[in-house]
Amino acid sequence: MGVAYQVDQAYQVITGTRDRDVASASLDRADAAAAARGDTRAFERIYARHVARIHSLARRMIGPEEADDATQEVFVRAWTKIASFRGDAAFGTWLHRLAINVLLGRRASLATHRGRFIEADAAFTTVAARPPSTELRMDFETVVERLPSGARQVLVLHDVEGYKHEEIADMLGISIGTSKSQLHRARMALREHLDR
């Protein structure tokens, strides 16, 4: 069983979902159209359906200390841009992409370049040993939060969100090789933690 599979399984445990159902997608589409016409209640329903997923993404992308503000910023941006949602894809996909853009912009503005390059040994010591009684969900969140910023972002974008290295390199302004290197280092740190 590979680390990517374990990360994917842990993500599914964390979010408590596998796929969004058709009824929810229909509600999203109808509420997005109403919100584009200025219906704030429709936007509140969108917010309620998506806030947990966006907040979880923000925690993993930029850390728990900035997640609340970043989540708020994503939904403010969604409100101002909701009229641009054409319905070509699912609303959740549109919102997710908007969130990635906001989080990457926030990352740049906060200057969270805490060190893209880490020595393997430093990554291993950064990730604390797994407490014996902690459930997988909390353990995974803790481990991911403790990864250095560059490694954490590449891991989340690649293994959790499913982006390719070329896309990640473009989003983060790094080389494809750096993306691959950071992913490898993040996976090694996770493997070290899981083996404890």
PDB file of C-alpha atoms in Angstrom, residues 8-9 24 26 28 33 39 53 55 68 72 78 84 97-101 103 113 128 140 145 167 169 179 190 195:
ATOM      1  CA  ASP A   8      -6.099   9.531  -0.175  1.00  0.00           C
ATOM      2  CA  GLN A   9      -7.772   7.234   2.359  1.00  0.00           C
ATOM      3  CA  SER A  24     -26.368  18.512  -4.106  1.00  0.00           C
ATOM      4  CA  SER A  26     -28.460  20.536  -8.627  1.00  0.00           C
ATOM      5  CA  ASP A  28     -25.574  24.262  -6.075  1.00  0.00           C
ATOM      6  CA  ALA A  33     -27.970  31.258 -10.322  1.00  0.00           C
ATOM      7  CA  ASP A  39     -30.162  36.400  -3.471  1.00  0.00           C
ATOM      8  CA  ARG A  53     -14.378  21.565   2.496  1.00  0.00           C
ATOM      9  CA  HIS A  55     -11.733  25.428   5.379  1.00  0.00           C
ATOM     10  CA  ASP A  68     -10.349  31.049   9.092  1.00  0.00           C
ATOM     11  CA  GLN A  72     -13.680  34.011   4.608  1.00  0.00           C
ATOM     12  CA  ALA A  78     -16.982  33.833  -4.602  1.00  0.00           C
ATOM     13  CA  SER A  84     -19.021  34.501 -13.778  1.00  0.00           C
ATOM     14  CA  ARG A  97     -10.465  26.370  -8.290  1.00  0.00           C
ATOM     15  CA  LEU A  98     -11.328  29.849  -7.013  1.00  0.00           C
ATOM     16  CA  ALA A  99     -10.249  28.738  -3.517  1.00  0.00           C
ATOM     17  CA  ILE A 100      -6.920  27.408  -4.817  1.00  0.00           C
ATOM     18  CA  ASN A 101      -6.267  30.760  -6.520  1.00  0.00           C
ATOM     19  CA  LEU A 103      -5.023  30.470  -1.164  1.00  0.00           C
ATOM     20  CA  HIS A 113       8.340  30.893   2.020  1.00  0.00           C
ATOM     21  CA  ALA A 128       6.312  14.242  15.655  1.00  0.00           C
ATOM     22  CA  PHE A 140      -3.041  13.013   9.590  1.00  0.00           C
ATOM     23  CA  GLU A 145       0.391  20.793   9.412  1.00  0.00           C
ATOM     24  CA  GLU A 167       0.098  22.388 -12.917  1.00  0.00           C
ATOM     25  CA  ALA A 169       4.811  24.133 -10.809  1.00  0.00           C
ATOM     26  CA  SER A 179       7.539  19.993  -7.216  1.00  0.00           C
ATOM     27  CA  LEU A 190       4.734  10.843   6.175  1.00  0.00           C
ATOM     28  CA  ASP A 195       6.199   3.622  10.485  1.00  0.00           C
TER      29      ASP A 195
END
